[in-house]
mmCIF file of N, CA and C in Angstrom:
data_model
loop_
_atom_site.group_PDB
_atom_site.id
_atom_site.type_symbol
_atom_site.label_atom_id
_atom_site.label_comp_id
_atom_site.label_asym_id
_atom_site.label_seq_id
_atom_site.Cartn_x
_atom_site.Cartn_y
_atom_site.Cartn_z
ATOM 1 N N UNK A 75 0.848 -1.186 0.000
ATOM 2 C CA UNK A 75 0.000 0.000 0.000
ATOM 3 C C UNK A 75 0.891 1.247 0.000
ATOM 4 N N UNK A 76 0.628 2.111 -0.938
ATOM 5 C CA UNK A 76 1.390 3.348 -1.057
ATOM 6 C C UNK A 76 0.901 4.376 -0.043
ATOM 7 N N UNK A 77 1.830 5.135 0.524
ATOM 8 C CA UNK A 77 1.400 6.179 1.462
ATOM 9 C C UNK A 77 0.700 7.313 0.720
ATOM 10 N N UNK A 78 -0.187 7.974 1.428
ATOM 11 C CA UNK A 78 -0.899 9.103 0.821
ATOM 12 C C UNK A 78 0.030 10.312 0.732
ATOM 13 N N UNK A 79 -0.373 11.277 -0.057
ATOM 14 C CA UNK A 79 0.447 12.483 -0.214
ATOM 15 C C UNK A 79 0.553 13.241 1.112
ATOM 16 N N UNK A 80 -0.470 13.150 1.947
ATOM 17 C CA UNK A 80 -0.427 13.807 3.252
ATOM 18 C C UNK A 80 0.659 13.166 4.117
ATOM 19 N N UNK A 81 0.750 11.840 4.103
ATOM 20 C CA UNK A 81 1.763 11.155 4.899
ATOM 21 C C UNK A 81 3.172 11.465 4.381
ATOM 22 N N UNK A 82 3.308 11.531 3.088
ATOM 23 C CA UNK A 82 4.607 11.861 2.504
ATOM 24 C C UNK A 82 5.011 13.281 2.880
ATOM 25 N N UNK A 83 4.074 14.223 2.818
ATOM 26 C CA UNK A 83 4.357 15.607 3.176
ATOM 27 C C UNK A 83 4.699 15.728 4.655
ATOM 28 N N UNK A 84 4.002 14.984 5.497
ATOM 29 C CA UNK A 84 4.318 14.998 6.924
ATOM 30 C C UNK A 84 5.729 14.463 7.168
ATOM 31 N N UNK A 85 6.071 13.363 6.527
ATOM 32 C CA UNK A 85 7.408 12.779 6.700
ATOM 33 C C UNK A 85 8.490 13.713 6.174
ATOM 34 N N UNK A 86 8.233 14.345 5.047
ATOM 35 C CA UNK A 86 9.199 15.279 4.473
ATOM 36 C C UNK A 86 9.447 16.456 5.414
ATOM 37 N N UNK A 87 8.401 16.947 6.023
ATOM 38 C CA UNK A 87 8.550 18.082 6.925
ATOM 39 C C UNK A 87 9.206 17.691 8.241
ATOM 40 N N UNK A 88 8.978 16.473 8.697
ATOM 41 C CA UNK A 88 9.708 15.995 9.877
ATOM 42 C C UNK A 88 11.198 15.942 9.557
ATOM 43 N N UNK A 89 11.528 15.435 8.386
ATOM 44 C CA UNK A 89 12.924 15.390 7.951
ATOM 45 C C UNK A 89 13.503 16.798 7.870
ATOM 46 N N UNK A 90 12.747 17.756 7.346
ATOM 47 C CA UNK A 90 13.201 19.139 7.230
ATOM 48 C C UNK A 90 13.430 19.754 8.609
ATOM 49 N N UNK A 91 12.541 19.452 9.561
ATOM 50 C CA UNK A 91 12.713 19.968 10.923
ATOM 51 C C UNK A 91 13.955 19.365 11.576
ATOM 52 N N UNK A 92 14.179 18.078 11.378
ATOM 53 C CA UNK A 92 15.371 17.427 11.937
ATOM 54 C C UNK A 92 16.636 18.045 11.345
ATOM 55 N N UNK A 93 16.626 18.312 10.050
ATOM 56 C CA UNK A 93 17.782 18.949 9.414
ATOM 57 C C UNK A 93 18.023 20.340 9.996
ATOM 58 N N UNK A 94 16.969 21.102 10.228
ATOM 59 C CA UNK A 94 17.106 22.427 10.836
ATOM 60 C C UNK A 94 17.697 22.348 12.233
ATOM 61 N N UNK A 95 17.246 21.369 13.021
ATOM 62 C CA UNK A 95 17.776 21.188 14.372
ATOM 63 C C UNK A 95 19.249 20.786 14.308
ATOM 64 N N UNK A 96 19.602 19.934 13.359
ATOM 65 C CA UNK A 96 21.002 19.517 13.220
ATOM 66 C C UNK A 96 21.884 20.716 12.851
ATOM 67 N N UNK A 97 21.409 21.575 11.942
ATOM 68 C CA UNK A 97 22.189 22.757 11.558
ATOM 69 C C UNK A 97 22.405 23.673 12.760
ATOM 70 N N UNK A 98 21.363 23.888 13.557
ATOM 71 C CA UNK A 98 21.483 24.729 14.755
ATOM 72 C C UNK A 98 22.438 24.081 15.754
ATOM 73 N N UNK A 99 22.329 22.762 15.944
ATOM 74 C CA UNK A 99 23.183 22.059 16.901
ATOM 75 C C UNK A 99 24.649 22.093 16.477
ATOM 76 N N UNK A 100 24.908 21.941 15.187
ATOM 77 C CA UNK A 100 26.290 21.984 14.709
ATOM 78 C C UNK A 100 26.882 23.382 14.918
ATOM 79 N N UNK A 101 26.093 24.415 14.683
ATOM 80 C CA UNK A 101 26.576 25.784 14.908
ATOM 81 C C UNK A 101 26.865 26.010 16.394
ATOM 82 N N UNK A 102 25.995 25.514 17.260
ATOM 83 C CA UNK A 102 26.221 25.651 18.700
ATOM 84 C C UNK A 102 27.462 24.868 19.130
ATOM 85 N N UNK A 103 27.640 23.674 18.566
ATOM 86 C CA UNK A 103 28.813 22.862 18.874
ATOM 87 C C UNK A 103 30.090 23.553 18.405
ATOM 88 N N UNK A 104 30.035 24.166 17.213
ATOM 89 C CA UNK A 104 31.210 24.863 16.689
ATOM 90 C C UNK A 104 31.567 26.059 17.566
ATOM 91 N N UNK A 105 30.575 26.747 18.081
ATOM 92 C CA UNK A 105 30.834 27.884 18.963
ATOM 93 C C UNK A 105 31.345 27.410 20.320
ATOM 94 N N UNK A 106 30.733 26.365 20.870
ATOM 95 C CA UNK A 106 31.148 25.869 22.184
ATOM 96 C C UNK A 106 32.559 25.298 22.136
ATOM 97 N N UNK A 107 32.921 24.663 21.047
ATOM 98 C CA UNK A 107 34.247 24.089 20.908
ATOM 99 C C UNK A 107 35.273 25.069 20.392
ATOM 100 N N UNK A 108 34.879 26.316 20.187
ATOM 101 C CA UNK A 108 35.759 27.368 19.663
ATOM 102 C C UNK A 108 36.371 26.999 18.322
ATOM 103 N N UNK A 109 35.603 26.289 17.492
ATOM 104 C CA UNK A 109 36.070 25.956 16.151
ATOM 105 C C UNK A 109 35.900 27.132 15.198
ATOM 106 N N UNK A 110 34.928 27.995 15.480
ATOM 107 C CA UNK A 110 34.664 29.163 14.656
ATOM 108 C C UNK A 110 34.545 30.358 15.589
ATOM 109 N N UNK A 111 35.302 31.416 15.321
ATOM 110 C CA UNK A 111 35.248 32.585 16.189
ATOM 111 C C UNK A 111 34.420 33.715 15.593
ATOM 112 N N UNK A 112 34.039 33.604 14.343
ATOM 113 C CA UNK A 112 33.283 34.668 13.692
ATOM 114 C C UNK A 112 31.799 34.548 14.042
ATOM 115 N N UNK A 113 31.291 35.545 14.737
ATOM 116 C CA UNK A 113 29.881 35.519 15.120
ATOM 117 C C UNK A 113 28.959 35.721 13.932
ATOM 118 N N UNK A 114 29.419 36.429 12.905
ATOM 119 C CA UNK A 114 28.556 36.640 11.742
ATOM 120 C C UNK A 114 28.338 35.338 10.979
ATOM 121 N N UNK A 115 29.357 34.497 10.897
ATOM 122 C CA UNK A 115 29.193 33.199 10.234
ATOM 123 C C UNK A 115 28.260 32.321 11.042
ATOM 124 N N UNK A 116 28.483 32.270 12.358
ATOM 125 C CA UNK A 116 27.615 31.458 13.215
ATOM 126 C C UNK A 116 26.184 31.977 13.193
ATOM 127 N N UNK A 117 26.027 33.286 13.179
ATOM 128 C CA UNK A 117 24.682 33.858 13.114
ATOM 129 C C UNK A 117 23.959 33.472 11.838
ATOM 130 N N UNK A 118 24.688 33.481 10.725
ATOM 131 C CA UNK A 118 24.090 33.072 9.453
ATOM 132 C C UNK A 118 23.702 31.608 9.440
ATOM 133 N N UNK A 119 24.560 30.758 10.010
ATOM 134 C CA UNK A 119 24.250 29.326 10.060
ATOM 135 C C UNK A 119 23.054 29.069 10.971
ATOM 136 N N UNK A 120 23.014 29.730 12.120
ATOM 137 C CA UNK A 120 21.885 29.556 13.031
ATOM 138 C C UNK A 120 20.600 30.082 12.400
ATOM 139 N N UNK A 121 20.673 31.217 11.715
ATOM 140 C CA UNK A 121 19.487 31.758 11.043
ATOM 141 C C UNK A 121 18.980 30.798 9.969
ATOM 142 N N UNK A 122 19.895 30.158 9.254
ATOM 143 C CA UNK A 122 19.503 29.165 8.248
ATOM 144 C C UNK A 122 18.805 27.984 8.907
ATOM 145 N N UNK A 123 19.343 27.517 10.034
ATOM 146 C CA UNK A 123 18.715 26.413 10.751
ATOM 147 C C UNK A 123 17.344 26.765 11.276
ATOM 148 N N UNK A 124 17.197 27.973 11.807
ATOM 149 C CA UNK A 124 15.886 28.420 12.311
ATOM 150 C C UNK A 124 14.885 28.533 11.163
ATOM 151 N N UNK A 125 15.328 29.052 10.022
ATOM 152 C CA UNK A 125 14.437 29.149 8.866
ATOM 153 C C UNK A 125 13.993 27.763 8.403
ATOM 154 N N UNK A 126 14.929 26.820 8.351
ATOM 155 C CA UNK A 126 14.575 25.449 7.971
ATOM 156 C C UNK A 126 13.575 24.850 8.962
ATOM 157 N N UNK A 127 13.805 25.094 10.238
ATOM 158 C CA UNK A 127 12.905 24.582 11.271
ATOM 159 C C UNK A 127 11.508 25.186 11.125
ATOM 160 N N UNK A 128 11.433 26.488 10.870
ATOM 161 C CA UNK A 128 10.129 27.136 10.691
ATOM 162 C C UNK A 128 9.405 26.624 9.448
ATOM 163 N N UNK A 129 10.131 26.438 8.359
ATOM 164 C CA UNK A 129 9.516 25.901 7.146
ATOM 165 C C UNK A 129 8.951 24.516 7.429
ATOM 166 N N UNK A 130 9.714 23.698 8.122
ATOM 167 C CA UNK A 130 9.244 22.360 8.460
ATOM 168 C C UNK A 130 8.032 22.375 9.373
ATOM 169 N N UNK A 131 8.036 23.259 10.358
ATOM 170 C CA UNK A 131 6.894 23.356 11.279
ATOM 171 C C UNK A 131 5.645 23.816 10.543
ATOM 172 N N UNK A 132 5.774 24.866 9.724
ATOM 173 C CA UNK A 132 4.615 25.356 8.973
ATOM 174 C C UNK A 132 4.072 24.291 8.033
ATOM 175 N N UNK A 133 4.964 23.596 7.350
ATOM 176 C CA UNK A 133 4.522 22.544 6.440
ATOM 177 C C UNK A 133 3.875 21.388 7.167
ATOM 178 N N UNK A 134 4.441 21.000 8.318
ATOM 179 C CA UNK A 134 3.880 19.884 9.079
ATOM 180 C C UNK A 134 2.500 20.216 9.616
ATOM 181 N N UNK A 135 2.380 21.373 10.260
ATOM 182 C CA UNK A 135 1.078 21.753 10.832
ATOM 183 C C UNK A 135 0.057 21.968 9.727
ATOM 184 N N UNK A 136 0.468 22.604 8.643
ATOM 185 C CA UNK A 136 -0.451 22.833 7.531
ATOM 186 C C UNK A 136 -0.949 21.536 6.918
ATOM 187 N N UNK A 137 -0.077 20.557 6.779
ATOM 188 C CA UNK A 137 -0.489 19.267 6.210
ATOM 189 C C UNK A 137 -1.309 18.454 7.203
ATOM 190 N N UNK A 138 -0.934 18.489 8.457
ATOM 191 C CA UNK A 138 -1.609 17.690 9.473
ATOM 192 C C UNK A 138 -3.035 18.177 9.710
ATOM 193 N N UNK A 139 -3.204 19.494 9.806
ATOM 194 C CA UNK A 139 -4.525 20.068 10.087
ATOM 195 C C UNK A 139 -5.279 20.484 8.826
ATOM 196 N N UNK A 140 -4.671 20.308 7.666
ATOM 197 C CA UNK A 140 -5.269 20.734 6.394
ATOM 198 C C UNK A 140 -5.628 22.220 6.409
ATOM 199 N N UNK A 141 -4.687 23.053 6.861
ATOM 200 C CA UNK A 141 -4.894 24.499 6.919
ATOM 201 C C UNK A 141 -4.364 25.127 5.634
ATOM 202 N N UNK A 142 -5.276 25.622 4.847
ATOM 203 C CA UNK A 142 -4.934 26.154 3.532
ATOM 204 C C UNK A 142 -3.979 27.344 3.611
ATOM 205 N N UNK A 143 -4.231 28.274 4.521
ATOM 206 C CA UNK A 143 -3.384 29.470 4.620
ATOM 207 C C UNK A 143 -1.967 29.118 5.047
ATOM 208 N N UNK A 144 -1.825 28.175 5.939
ATOM 209 C CA UNK A 144 -0.499 27.771 6.375
ATOM 210 C C UNK A 144 0.244 27.030 5.270
ATOM 211 N N UNK A 145 -0.469 26.247 4.488
ATOM 212 C CA UNK A 145 0.162 25.568 3.355
ATOM 213 C C UNK A 145 0.590 26.557 2.278
ATOM 214 N N UNK A 146 -0.191 27.631 2.100
ATOM 215 C CA UNK A 146 0.204 28.670 1.148
ATOM 216 C C UNK A 146 1.474 29.378 1.634
ATOM 217 N N UNK A 147 1.533 29.679 2.946
ATOM 218 C CA UNK A 147 2.736 30.280 3.516
ATOM 219 C C UNK A 147 3.936 29.340 3.340
ATOM 220 N N UNK A 148 3.722 28.063 3.539
ATOM 221 C CA UNK A 148 4.759 27.048 3.351
ATOM 222 C C UNK A 148 5.255 27.051 1.903
ATOM 223 N N UNK A 149 4.343 27.112 0.956
ATOM 224 C CA UNK A 149 4.723 27.123 -0.457
ATOM 225 C C UNK A 149 5.470 28.407 -0.817
ATOM 226 N N UNK A 150 5.066 29.532 -0.245
ATOM 227 C CA UNK A 150 5.759 30.797 -0.501
ATOM 228 C C UNK A 150 7.187 30.729 0.042
ATOM 229 N N UNK A 151 7.346 30.171 1.240
ATOM 230 C CA UNK A 151 8.686 30.043 1.821
ATOM 231 C C UNK A 151 9.561 29.126 0.963
ATOM 232 N N UNK A 152 9.011 28.037 0.482
ATOM 233 C CA UNK A 152 9.776 27.143 -0.388
ATOM 234 C C UNK A 152 10.110 27.820 -1.714
ATOM 235 N N UNK A 153 9.199 28.657 -2.218
ATOM 236 C CA UNK A 153 9.474 29.388 -3.456
ATOM 237 C C UNK A 153 10.618 30.383 -3.252
ATOM 238 N N UNK A 154 10.658 31.018 -2.090
ATOM 239 C CA UNK A 154 11.748 31.949 -1.779
ATOM 240 C C UNK A 154 13.082 31.204 -1.738
ATOM 241 N N UNK A 155 13.078 30.040 -1.104
ATOM 242 C CA UNK A 155 14.295 29.228 -1.052
ATOM 243 C C UNK A 155 14.732 28.842 -2.463
ATOM 244 N N UNK A 156 13.774 28.455 -3.304
ATOM 245 C CA UNK A 156 14.097 28.080 -4.678
ATOM 246 C C UNK A 156 14.705 29.248 -5.441
ATOM 247 N N UNK A 157 14.134 30.430 -5.321
ATOM 248 C CA UNK A 157 14.645 31.602 -6.037
ATOM 249 C C UNK A 157 16.062 31.943 -5.570
ATOM 250 N N UNK A 158 16.303 31.870 -4.265
ATOM 251 C CA UNK A 158 17.640 32.160 -3.747
ATOM 252 C C UNK A 158 18.645 31.135 -4.264
ATOM 253 N N UNK A 159 18.278 29.848 -4.223
ATOM 254 C CA UNK A 159 19.181 28.812 -4.727
ATOM 255 C C UNK A 159 19.446 28.982 -6.220
ATOM 256 N N UNK A 160 18.436 29.320 -6.969
ATOM 257 C CA UNK A 160 18.593 29.531 -8.412
ATOM 258 C C UNK A 160 19.522 30.706 -8.686
ATOM 259 N N UNK A 161 19.328 31.817 -7.962
ATOM 260 C CA UNK A 161 20.157 33.005 -8.160
ATOM 261 C C UNK A 161 21.618 32.728 -7.793
ATOM 262 N N UNK A 162 21.840 32.023 -6.698
ATOM 263 C CA UNK A 162 23.206 31.706 -6.291
ATOM 264 C C UNK A 162 23.859 30.765 -7.305
ATOM 265 N N UNK A 163 23.092 29.819 -7.832
ATOM 266 C CA UNK A 163 23.636 28.897 -8.839
ATOM 267 C C UNK A 163 24.045 29.634 -10.106
ATOM 268 N N UNK A 164 23.196 30.534 -10.576
ATOM 269 C CA UNK A 164 23.517 31.315 -11.775
ATOM 270 C C UNK A 164 24.736 32.190 -11.516
ATOM 271 N N UNK A 165 24.802 32.818 -10.340
ATOM 272 C CA UNK A 165 25.951 33.662 -10.019
ATOM 273 C C UNK A 165 27.234 32.841 -9.948
ATOM 274 N N UNK A 166 27.143 31.641 -9.387
ATOM 275 C CA UNK A 166 28.330 30.786 -9.287
ATOM 276 C C UNK A 166 28.813 30.347 -10.663
ATOM 277 N N UNK A 167 27.883 30.092 -11.574
ATOM 278 C CA UNK A 167 28.271 29.702 -12.922
ATOM 279 C C UNK A 167 28.851 30.871 -13.712
ATOM 280 N N UNK A 168 28.430 32.091 -13.393
ATOM 281 C CA UNK A 168 28.871 33.264 -14.141
ATOM 282 C C UNK A 168 30.244 33.770 -13.705
ATOM 283 N N UNK A 169 30.691 33.357 -12.534
ATOM 284 C CA UNK A 169 31.964 33.853 -12.007
ATOM 285 C C UNK A 169 33.113 33.016 -12.570
ATOM 286 N N UNK A 170 34.108 33.692 -13.101
ATOM 287 C CA UNK A 170 35.296 33.011 -13.607
ATOM 288 C C UNK A 170 36.325 32.807 -12.508
ATOM 289 N N UNK A 171 37.437 32.175 -12.858
ATOM 290 C CA UNK A 171 38.479 31.882 -11.871
ATOM 291 C C UNK A 171 39.091 33.137 -11.276
ATOM 292 N N UNK A 172 39.378 34.143 -12.117
ATOM 293 C CA UNK A 172 40.007 35.362 -11.598
ATOM 294 C C UNK A 172 39.036 36.138 -10.708
ATOM 295 N N UNK A 173 37.762 36.154 -11.094
ATOM 296 C CA UNK A 173 36.777 36.831 -10.252
ATOM 297 C C UNK A 173 36.607 36.108 -8.916
ATOM 298 N N UNK A 174 36.612 34.776 -8.949
ATOM 299 C CA UNK A 174 36.494 34.010 -7.707
ATOM 300 C C UNK A 174 37.689 34.270 -6.802
ATOM 301 N N UNK A 175 38.890 34.364 -7.383
ATOM 302 C CA UNK A 175 40.083 34.659 -6.601
ATOM 303 C C UNK A 175 40.010 36.056 -5.998
ATOM 304 N N UNK A 176 39.500 37.025 -6.763
ATOM 305 C CA UNK A 176 39.343 38.390 -6.240
ATOM 306 C C UNK A 176 38.342 38.430 -5.090
ATOM 307 N N UNK A 177 37.245 37.696 -5.222
ATOM 308 C CA UNK A 177 36.234 37.647 -4.155
ATOM 309 C C UNK A 177 36.817 36.999 -2.909
ATOM 310 N N UNK A 178 37.552 35.893 -3.101
ATOM 311 C CA UNK A 178 38.169 35.222 -1.961
ATOM 312 C C UNK A 178 39.208 36.120 -1.293
ATOM 313 N N UNK A 179 39.988 36.847 -2.097
ATOM 314 C CA UNK A 179 41.003 37.763 -1.550
ATOM 315 C C UNK A 179 40.349 38.870 -0.732
ATOM 316 N N UNK A 180 39.271 39.457 -1.244
ATOM 317 C CA UNK A 180 38.605 40.526 -0.494
ATOM 318 C C UNK A 180 37.957 39.976 0.773
ATOM 319 N N UNK A 181 37.453 38.761 0.706
ATOM 320 C CA UNK A 181 36.905 38.137 1.907
ATOM 321 C C UNK A 181 37.979 37.877 2.941
ATOM 322 N N UNK A 182 39.150 37.420 2.491
ATOM 323 C CA UNK A 182 40.263 37.161 3.401
ATOM 324 C C UNK A 182 40.716 38.457 4.073
ATOM 325 N N UNK A 183 40.785 39.532 3.298
ATOM 326 C CA UNK A 183 41.238 40.813 3.855
ATOM 327 C C UNK A 183 40.245 41.385 4.860
ATOM 328 N N UNK A 184 38.965 41.048 4.715
ATOM 329 C CA UNK A 184 37.964 41.594 5.626
ATOM 330 C C UNK A 184 37.806 40.782 6.904
ATOM 331 N N UNK A 185 38.447 39.601 6.987
ATOM 332 C CA UNK A 185 38.350 38.775 8.191
ATOM 333 C C UNK A 185 39.171 39.374 9.324
ATOM 334 N N UNK A 186 38.713 39.137 10.549
ATOM 335 C CA UNK A 186 39.518 39.534 11.703
ATOM 336 C C UNK A 186 40.614 38.485 11.938
ATOM 337 N N UNK A 187 41.557 38.815 12.804
ATOM 338 C CA UNK A 187 42.706 37.931 13.017
ATOM 339 C C UNK A 187 42.293 36.578 13.592
ATOM 340 N N UNK A 188 41.273 36.555 14.457
ATOM 341 C CA UNK A 188 40.828 35.298 15.035
ATOM 342 C C UNK A 188 40.292 34.337 13.981
ATOM 343 N N UNK A 189 39.501 34.857 13.049
ATOM 344 C CA UNK A 189 38.965 34.018 11.980
ATOM 345 C C UNK A 189 40.069 33.537 11.047
ATOM 346 N N UNK A 190 41.037 34.414 10.762
ATOM 347 C CA UNK A 190 42.162 34.003 9.915
ATOM 348 C C UNK A 190 42.957 32.883 10.577
ATOM 349 N N UNK A 191 43.171 33.007 11.885
ATOM 350 C CA UNK A 191 43.909 31.966 12.601
ATOM 351 C C UNK A 191 43.137 30.647 12.597
ATOM 352 N N UNK A 192 41.804 30.718 12.757
ATOM 353 C CA UNK A 192 40.981 29.506 12.710
ATOM 354 C C UNK A 192 41.114 28.817 11.360
ATOM 355 N N UNK A 193 41.017 29.597 10.294
ATOM 356 C CA UNK A 193 41.121 29.017 8.956
ATOM 357 C C UNK A 193 42.509 28.443 8.694
ATOM 358 N N UNK A 194 43.530 29.158 9.103
ATOM 359 C CA UNK A 194 44.889 28.691 8.865
ATOM 360 C C UNK A 194 45.197 27.417 9.640
ATOM 361 N N UNK A 195 44.725 27.320 10.864
ATOM 362 C CA UNK A 195 45.009 26.111 11.636
ATOM 363 C C UNK A 195 44.176 24.939 11.130
ATOM 364 N N UNK A 196 42.960 25.192 10.688
ATOM 365 C CA UNK A 196 42.115 24.116 10.177
ATOM 366 C C UNK A 196 42.569 23.596 8.826
ATOM 367 N N UNK A 197 43.099 24.468 7.999
ATOM 368 C CA UNK A 197 43.515 24.087 6.648
ATOM 369 C C UNK A 197 45.018 23.857 6.548
ATOM 370 N N UNK A 198 45.725 24.004 7.655
ATOM 371 C CA UNK A 198 47.184 23.904 7.715
ATOM 372 C C UNK A 198 47.855 24.726 6.616
ATOM 373 N N UNK A 199 47.491 26.002 6.567
ATOM 374 C CA UNK A 199 48.121 26.922 5.626
ATOM 375 C C UNK A 199 48.608 28.134 6.394
ATOM 376 N N UNK A 200 49.377 28.977 5.735
ATOM 377 C CA UNK A 200 50.005 30.099 6.413
ATOM 378 C C UNK A 200 49.745 31.408 5.682
ATOM 379 N N UNK A 201 48.541 31.691 5.332
ATOM 380 C CA UNK A 201 48.202 32.912 4.642
ATOM 381 C C UNK A 201 47.298 32.629 3.466
ATOM 382 N N UNK A 202 46.987 33.652 2.722
ATOM 383 C CA UNK A 202 46.021 33.478 1.633
ATOM 384 C C UNK A 202 46.639 32.830 0.400
ATOM 385 N N UNK A 203 47.795 33.282 -0.041
ATOM 386 C CA UNK A 203 48.359 32.775 -1.289
ATOM 387 C C UNK A 203 49.619 31.939 -1.099
ATOM 388 N N UNK A 204 49.775 31.340 0.074
ATOM 389 C CA UNK A 204 50.945 30.480 0.288
ATOM 390 C C UNK A 204 50.597 29.041 -0.043
ATOM 391 N N UNK A 205 51.634 28.255 -0.252
ATOM 392 C CA UNK A 205 51.440 26.841 -0.537
ATOM 393 C C UNK A 205 50.950 26.132 0.720
ATOM 394 N N UNK A 206 50.256 25.015 0.530
ATOM 395 C CA UNK A 206 49.802 24.215 1.652
ATOM 396 C C UNK A 206 50.968 23.348 2.129
ATOM 397 N N UNK A 207 51.304 23.480 3.388
ATOM 398 C CA UNK A 207 52.349 22.662 3.991
ATOM 399 C C UNK A 207 51.787 21.984 5.224
ATOM 400 N N UNK A 208 52.388 20.924 5.598
ATOM 401 C CA UNK A 208 51.998 20.232 6.808
ATOM 402 C C UNK A 208 52.529 21.032 8.002
ATOM 403 N N UNK A 209 51.654 21.411 8.925
ATOM 404 C CA UNK A 209 52.040 22.247 10.048
ATOM 405 C C UNK A 209 53.012 21.516 10.973
ATOM 406 N N UNK A 210 52.967 20.189 11.029
ATOM 407 C CA UNK A 210 53.852 19.462 11.926
ATOM 408 C C UNK A 210 55.309 19.558 11.474
ATOM 409 N N UNK A 211 55.561 19.894 10.237
ATOM 410 C CA UNK A 211 56.926 20.055 9.734
ATOM 411 C C UNK A 211 57.609 21.241 10.402
ATOM 412 N N UNK A 212 56.823 22.258 10.758
ATOM 413 C CA UNK A 212 57.392 23.492 11.274
ATOM 414 C C UNK A 212 57.283 23.589 12.786
ATOM 415 N N UNK A 213 56.835 22.575 13.463
ATOM 416 C CA UNK A 213 56.714 22.616 14.925
ATOM 417 C C UNK A 213 57.940 22.063 15.600
#
């Protein structure tokens, strides 16, 4: 027996809520473990997790109670996510190698020293345009 579309939508939204909780938990873990020192990055990740959680909650309640207005809000939120993903995909395809390097360079220059140190220790590198070396060689 095949599940109904309501059951599939409920399961999909439970999965979406779990993913949102996982994103929030990973951001909290990264902050607690001092893996990331940039609050703006953590804030963006937490905001993404909260948005995913809200989309899942709206979709679940709308499907469970058959609330038309909540399902419309759910569809609008999913449409917004689709438009953002589409725009980012087109922008990523339009950027060439030199433009990507310029964007990365400007991002590196705008980071604070704590974030630069986090990236350098995690990637075992010593600056933006240096070769990758094993950090244990220099200890």
